[in-house]
Amino acid sequence: MRLVDSHAHLDMSEFDADRVEVVRRAFAAGVASILCRADLTRPESLPAVAGLAPEFPTVMAAAGVHAHQAKDFTQDHLGELRDLAARGAIRAIGEIGLDFHYDFSTPEDQRRALRSQLAFAGEAGLPVILHSRLAGADIIAAVDEERYRGGGILHCFTEDWATARAMVDRGFFVSFSGILTFPKAGKLREVAARVPLDRLLVETDSPYLAPVPYRGTGRRNEPAFVVETARVLAGIRGLTLDDLDEATTRNFAGLFPFEKTGGQC
Ligand SMILES: [Zn+2]
Ligand SMILES: [Zn+2]
């Protein structure tokens, strides 16, 4: 088995005590690559991820200012991203996006941060990792208004089929998290059945959203658990787990080639 966790928050303090062991466990469980997003508003975030690269070249980094921190986004962050991109320290801009569930930043601030970073990603020729919660139509509008055509991943997908379709049409991959395994996620499983196989990805979004059977046990989610989401997605699609793993790993490698080039965090 060879799987990819397309989205993990290994930068977070939940992993400070055992970050390296967590990655080792994931690789021992068949995970071939992990894309870690880092938060530019926390100085310790990107170094925590980059510190994994020497031992694990297929652990990759993305960086950006999330919707939740959009109120703190400044032009200085764009300068940082420019520097990181020039050094090859990041493979994508993200996660960035809109979250109208939590509303930790105003919708105006969220749109402003998203559009600035989308425009930068377009200039830099980097894919984006998008976060969208109750914001599908606005995410599509931002991509269109910025004429962003660099593709990327709509991560932890929870929106409707129309949003998935529109983003696939714009060259994006759609990534499903452990939410797909939750008993009440019937509607999401219907969407997951319809996304073209060559646009599908799986992720953990660790340390959040532990999939069934870990959900509700109090256990922290970690990349090794991505197999549980893959298993459910394979069932939905009528595929063997091996075929689902192969397809999602191929999709990820198309966006972030990792065998020849390594991680370059
Ligand atoms: Zn997110
Ligand atoms: Zn995330």
Coordinates of C-alpha atoms and ligand atoms in Angstrom, one line a residue:
M1 CA 0.0 0.0 0.0
R2 CA 1.2 3.5 -0.9
L3 CA -0.9 6.4 0.2
V4 CA -0.5 10.2 0.5
D5 CA -1.8 12.5 3.2
S6 CA -2.5 15.6 1.2
H7 CA -3.1 17.9 4.2
A8 CA -1.7 17.8 7.8
H9 CA -1.0 20.4 10.5
L10 CA 2.2 18.8 11.7
D11 CA 3.4 22.3 12.6
M12 CA 1.1 22.5 15.5
S13 CA 2.1 22.1 19.2
E14 CA 0.0 18.9 19.4
F15 CA 3.0 17.3 17.6
D16 CA 5.8 19.0 19.5
A17 CA 6.6 16.0 21.7
D18 CA 6.7 13.3 19.0
R19 CA 6.7 15.0 15.5
V20 CA 9.4 12.7 14.1
E21 CA 7.8 9.5 15.5
V22 CA 4.4 10.5 14.0
V23 CA 6.0 10.8 10.5
R24 CA 7.9 7.5 11.0
R25 CA 4.6 5.8 12.0
A26 CA 2.9 7.2 8.9
F27 CA 5.6 5.9 6.6
A28 CA 5.6 2.5 8.3
A29 CA 1.9 2.4 7.7
G30 CA 2.4 2.9 3.9
V31 CA 2.2 6.7 3.6
A32 CA 4.6 7.9 0.9
S33 CA 4.3 11.7 1.2
I34 CA 2.6 14.3 3.5
L35 CA 1.8 17.9 2.6
C36 CA 2.1 20.0 5.7
R37 CA 0.6 23.5 5.7
A38 CA 2.3 26.2 7.8
D39 CA 0.9 29.3 9.3
L40 CA 2.8 32.5 8.5
T41 CA 1.3 34.3 11.4
R42 CA 3.1 32.0 13.8
P43 CA 6.9 32.2 13.5
E44 CA 7.5 28.7 14.9
S45 CA 5.1 27.0 12.4
L46 CA 7.2 26.7 9.2
P47 CA 10.4 25.8 11.0
A48 CA 8.6 22.9 12.7
V49 CA 7.6 21.5 9.3
A50 CA 10.9 22.3 7.5
G51 CA 12.8 20.5 10.3
L52 CA 11.3 17.2 9.1
A53 CA 12.7 17.6 5.5
P54 CA 16.3 16.3 6.1
E55 CA 15.0 13.0 7.4
F56 CA 11.9 12.8 5.3
P57 CA 12.4 14.4 1.9
T58 CA 8.8 13.6 0.8
V59 CA 7.3 15.7 3.7
M60 CA 6.5 18.9 1.8
A61 CA 5.6 22.3 3.1
A62 CA 3.0 24.9 2.0
A63 CA 2.7 28.3 3.7
G64 CA 0.1 31.0 3.8
V65 CA -2.3 33.0 6.0
H66 CA -5.4 31.1 6.8
A67 CA -9.0 32.6 6.7
H68 CA -9.0 32.5 10.5
Q69 CA -6.0 34.8 10.7
A70 CA -6.9 37.0 7.7
K71 CA -7.3 40.0 10.0
D72 CA -3.6 39.9 10.6
F73 CA -2.6 39.5 7.0
T74 CA -0.3 42.2 5.7
Q75 CA 1.9 42.9 2.7
D76 CA 4.8 41.6 4.7
H77 CA 3.4 38.1 4.5
L78 CA 3.5 38.4 0.7
G79 CA 7.2 39.4 1.0
E80 CA 7.8 36.3 3.1
L81 CA 6.0 34.1 0.6
R82 CA 8.1 35.6 -2.2
D83 CA 11.3 34.8 -0.3
L84 CA 10.2 31.3 0.5
A85 CA 9.1 30.6 -3.0
A86 CA 12.4 31.9 -4.4
R87 CA 14.3 29.6 -2.1
G88 CA 12.2 26.6 -3.1
A89 CA 11.2 26.3 0.6
I90 CA 7.5 25.8 -0.1
R91 CA 5.7 23.8 -2.8
A92 CA 2.3 25.6 -2.5
I93 CA 0.6 28.6 -1.1
G94 CA -1.8 27.6 1.7
E95 CA -3.8 27.0 3.3
I96 CA -5.7 30.1 2.4
G97 CA -9.4 30.5 1.9
L98 CA -12.7 31.5 3.4
D99 CA -14.5 30.2 6.5
F100 CA -17.9 31.6 7.2
H101 CA -18.7 29.1 9.9
Y102 CA -16.2 30.4 12.5
D103 CA -15.9 34.0 11.3
F104 CA -12.7 34.5 13.2
S105 CA -11.9 37.3 10.7
T106 CA -14.5 39.5 8.9
P107 CA -15.6 38.3 5.4
E108 CA -13.9 41.4 4.0
D109 CA -10.6 40.6 5.6
Q110 CA -10.9 37.0 4.5
R111 CA -11.6 37.9 0.9
R112 CA -8.7 40.4 0.9
A113 CA -6.2 37.9 2.2
L114 CA -7.4 35.2 -0.1
R115 CA -7.3 37.3 -3.2
S116 CA -3.8 38.8 -2.5
Q117 CA -2.4 35.3 -1.9
L118 CA -4.1 33.8 -4.9
A119 CA -2.7 36.6 -7.1
F120 CA 0.8 35.9 -5.6
A121 CA 0.5 32.2 -6.3
G122 CA -0.5 32.9 -9.9
E123 CA 2.6 35.1 -10.3
A124 CA 4.9 32.6 -8.6
G125 CA 3.5 29.7 -10.6
L126 CA 2.7 27.8 -7.4
P127 CA -0.5 25.7 -6.7
V128 CA -2.8 26.8 -3.8
I129 CA -4.2 24.8 -0.9
L130 CA -7.7 26.2 -0.4
H131 CA -9.9 26.0 2.7
S132 CA -13.6 26.6 2.2
R133 CA -16.3 26.3 4.9
L134 CA -19.8 27.5 3.9
A135 CA -18.1 29.6 1.3
G136 CA -18.1 27.5 -2.0
A137 CA -19.6 30.2 -4.2
D138 CA -17.2 32.9 -2.8
I139 CA -14.2 30.7 -3.3
I140 CA -15.1 30.1 -7.0
A141 CA -15.7 33.9 -7.4
A142 CA -12.3 34.7 -5.9
V143 CA -10.6 32.2 -8.3
D144 CA -12.4 33.7 -11.2
E145 CA -11.9 37.3 -10.3
E146 CA -8.2 36.8 -9.8
R147 CA -8.1 34.7 -13.1
Y148 CA -6.1 32.2 -11.1
R149 CA -5.4 29.1 -13.2
G150 CA -2.5 27.5 -11.3
G151 CA -4.7 24.8 -9.8
G152 CA -4.2 23.1 -6.4
I153 CA -6.3 21.4 -3.8
L154 CA -9.6 22.2 -2.3
H155 CA -8.9 20.5 1.0
C156 CA -11.1 18.9 3.7
F157 CA -14.0 19.2 1.2
T158 CA -17.4 19.8 2.9
E159 CA -19.2 21.8 0.2
D160 CA -21.8 20.6 -2.4
W161 CA -21.5 18.9 -5.7
A162 CA -21.8 22.1 -7.7
T163 CA -18.8 23.5 -5.9
A164 CA -16.8 20.3 -6.5
R165 CA -17.7 20.4 -10.1
A166 CA -16.8 24.0 -10.6
M167 CA -13.4 23.6 -8.9
V168 CA -12.6 20.5 -10.9
D169 CA -13.5 22.5 -14.0
R170 CA -10.9 25.0 -12.9
G171 CA -8.2 22.4 -12.6
F172 CA -8.4 21.7 -8.9
F173 CA -8.2 18.4 -6.9
V174 CA -10.8 17.7 -4.3
S175 CA -9.5 16.2 -1.0
F176 CA -11.6 14.3 1.5
S177 CA -10.8 14.1 5.2
G178 CA -11.9 11.8 8.0
I179 CA -15.3 13.6 7.8
L180 CA -16.1 11.2 5.0
T181 CA -16.1 8.3 7.6
F182 CA -18.6 10.0 9.9
P183 CA -22.0 8.4 10.2
K184 CA -23.9 11.6 9.3
A185 CA -21.8 12.4 6.2
G186 CA -24.1 10.8 3.7
K187 CA -24.4 13.8 1.5
L188 CA -20.6 14.2 1.4
R189 CA -20.2 10.6 0.4
E190 CA -22.6 11.2 -2.5
V191 CA -20.3 14.0 -3.7
A192 CA -17.3 11.8 -3.2
A193 CA -18.9 9.2 -5.5
R194 CA -19.1 11.8 -8.3
V195 CA -15.7 13.5 -8.3
P196 CA -13.7 12.2 -11.3
L197 CA -11.2 9.7 -10.1
D198 CA -8.3 11.6 -11.5
R199 CA -9.2 14.6 -9.3
L200 CA -9.5 12.8 -6.0
L201 CA -7.3 13.1 -2.9
V202 CA -7.4 12.0 0.7
E203 CA -6.0 13.7 3.8
T204 CA -6.1 13.6 7.6
D205 CA -6.2 17.4 8.5
S206 CA -4.4 16.1 11.6
P207 CA -4.5 16.7 14.5
Y208 CA -8.2 17.4 13.8
L209 CA -11.0 15.2 12.5
A210 CA -9.8 11.7 13.5
P211 CA -11.7 9.3 11.2
V212 CA -13.8 6.4 12.4
P213 CA -12.8 4.2 14.2
Y214 CA -10.6 6.7 16.1
R215 CA -13.3 9.3 16.3
G216 CA -14.6 9.9 19.8
T217 CA -11.8 8.0 21.4
G218 CA -10.0 11.2 22.4
R219 CA -7.1 10.2 20.2
R220 CA -5.2 12.9 18.3
N221 CA -5.5 12.4 14.5
E222 CA -2.2 11.7 12.7
P223 CA -1.2 10.9 9.1
A224 CA -1.0 7.2 9.6
F225 CA -4.8 7.2 10.0
V226 CA -5.4 8.5 6.4
V227 CA -5.9 4.8 5.4
E228 CA -9.3 4.8 7.2
T229 CA -10.6 7.6 4.9
A230 CA -9.1 5.9 1.9
R231 CA -10.9 2.7 2.9
V232 CA -14.3 4.4 3.0
L233 CA -13.6 6.3 -0.2
A234 CA -12.6 3.0 -2.0
G235 CA -15.9 1.5 -0.8
I236 CA -17.9 4.5 -2.1
R237 CA -16.2 4.2 -5.5
G238 CA -16.4 0.4 -5.7
L239 CA -12.6 0.2 -5.9
T240 CA -10.1 -1.9 -4.0
L241 CA -8.1 0.0 -1.4
D242 CA -5.0 -0.6 -3.5
D243 CA -6.6 0.9 -6.6
L244 CA -7.8 3.9 -4.6
D245 CA -4.4 4.4 -3.1
E246 CA -2.7 4.2 -6.4
A247 CA -5.1 6.7 -8.0
T248 CA -4.8 9.3 -5.2
T249 CA -1.1 8.9 -5.0
R250 CA -0.7 9.3 -8.8
N251 CA -3.0 12.5 -8.6
F252 CA -0.9 14.0 -5.8
A253 CA 2.4 13.2 -7.6
G254 CA 1.1 14.9 -10.7
L255 CA 0.7 18.1 -8.7
F256 CA 3.7 17.7 -6.4
P257 CA 6.2 15.3 -8.0
F258 CA 8.0 13.7 -5.0
E259 CA 9.9 10.7 -6.1
K260 CA 12.5 12.3 -8.3
T261 CA 12.8 15.7 -6.7
G262 CA 12.3 15.0 -3.0
G263 CA 10.5 17.3 -0.6
Q264 CA 12.7 20.4 -0.5
C265 CA 11.0 21.8 2.5
Ligands
ZN1 ZN -8.6 24.0 6.4
ZN2 ZN -5.8 22.7 7.4

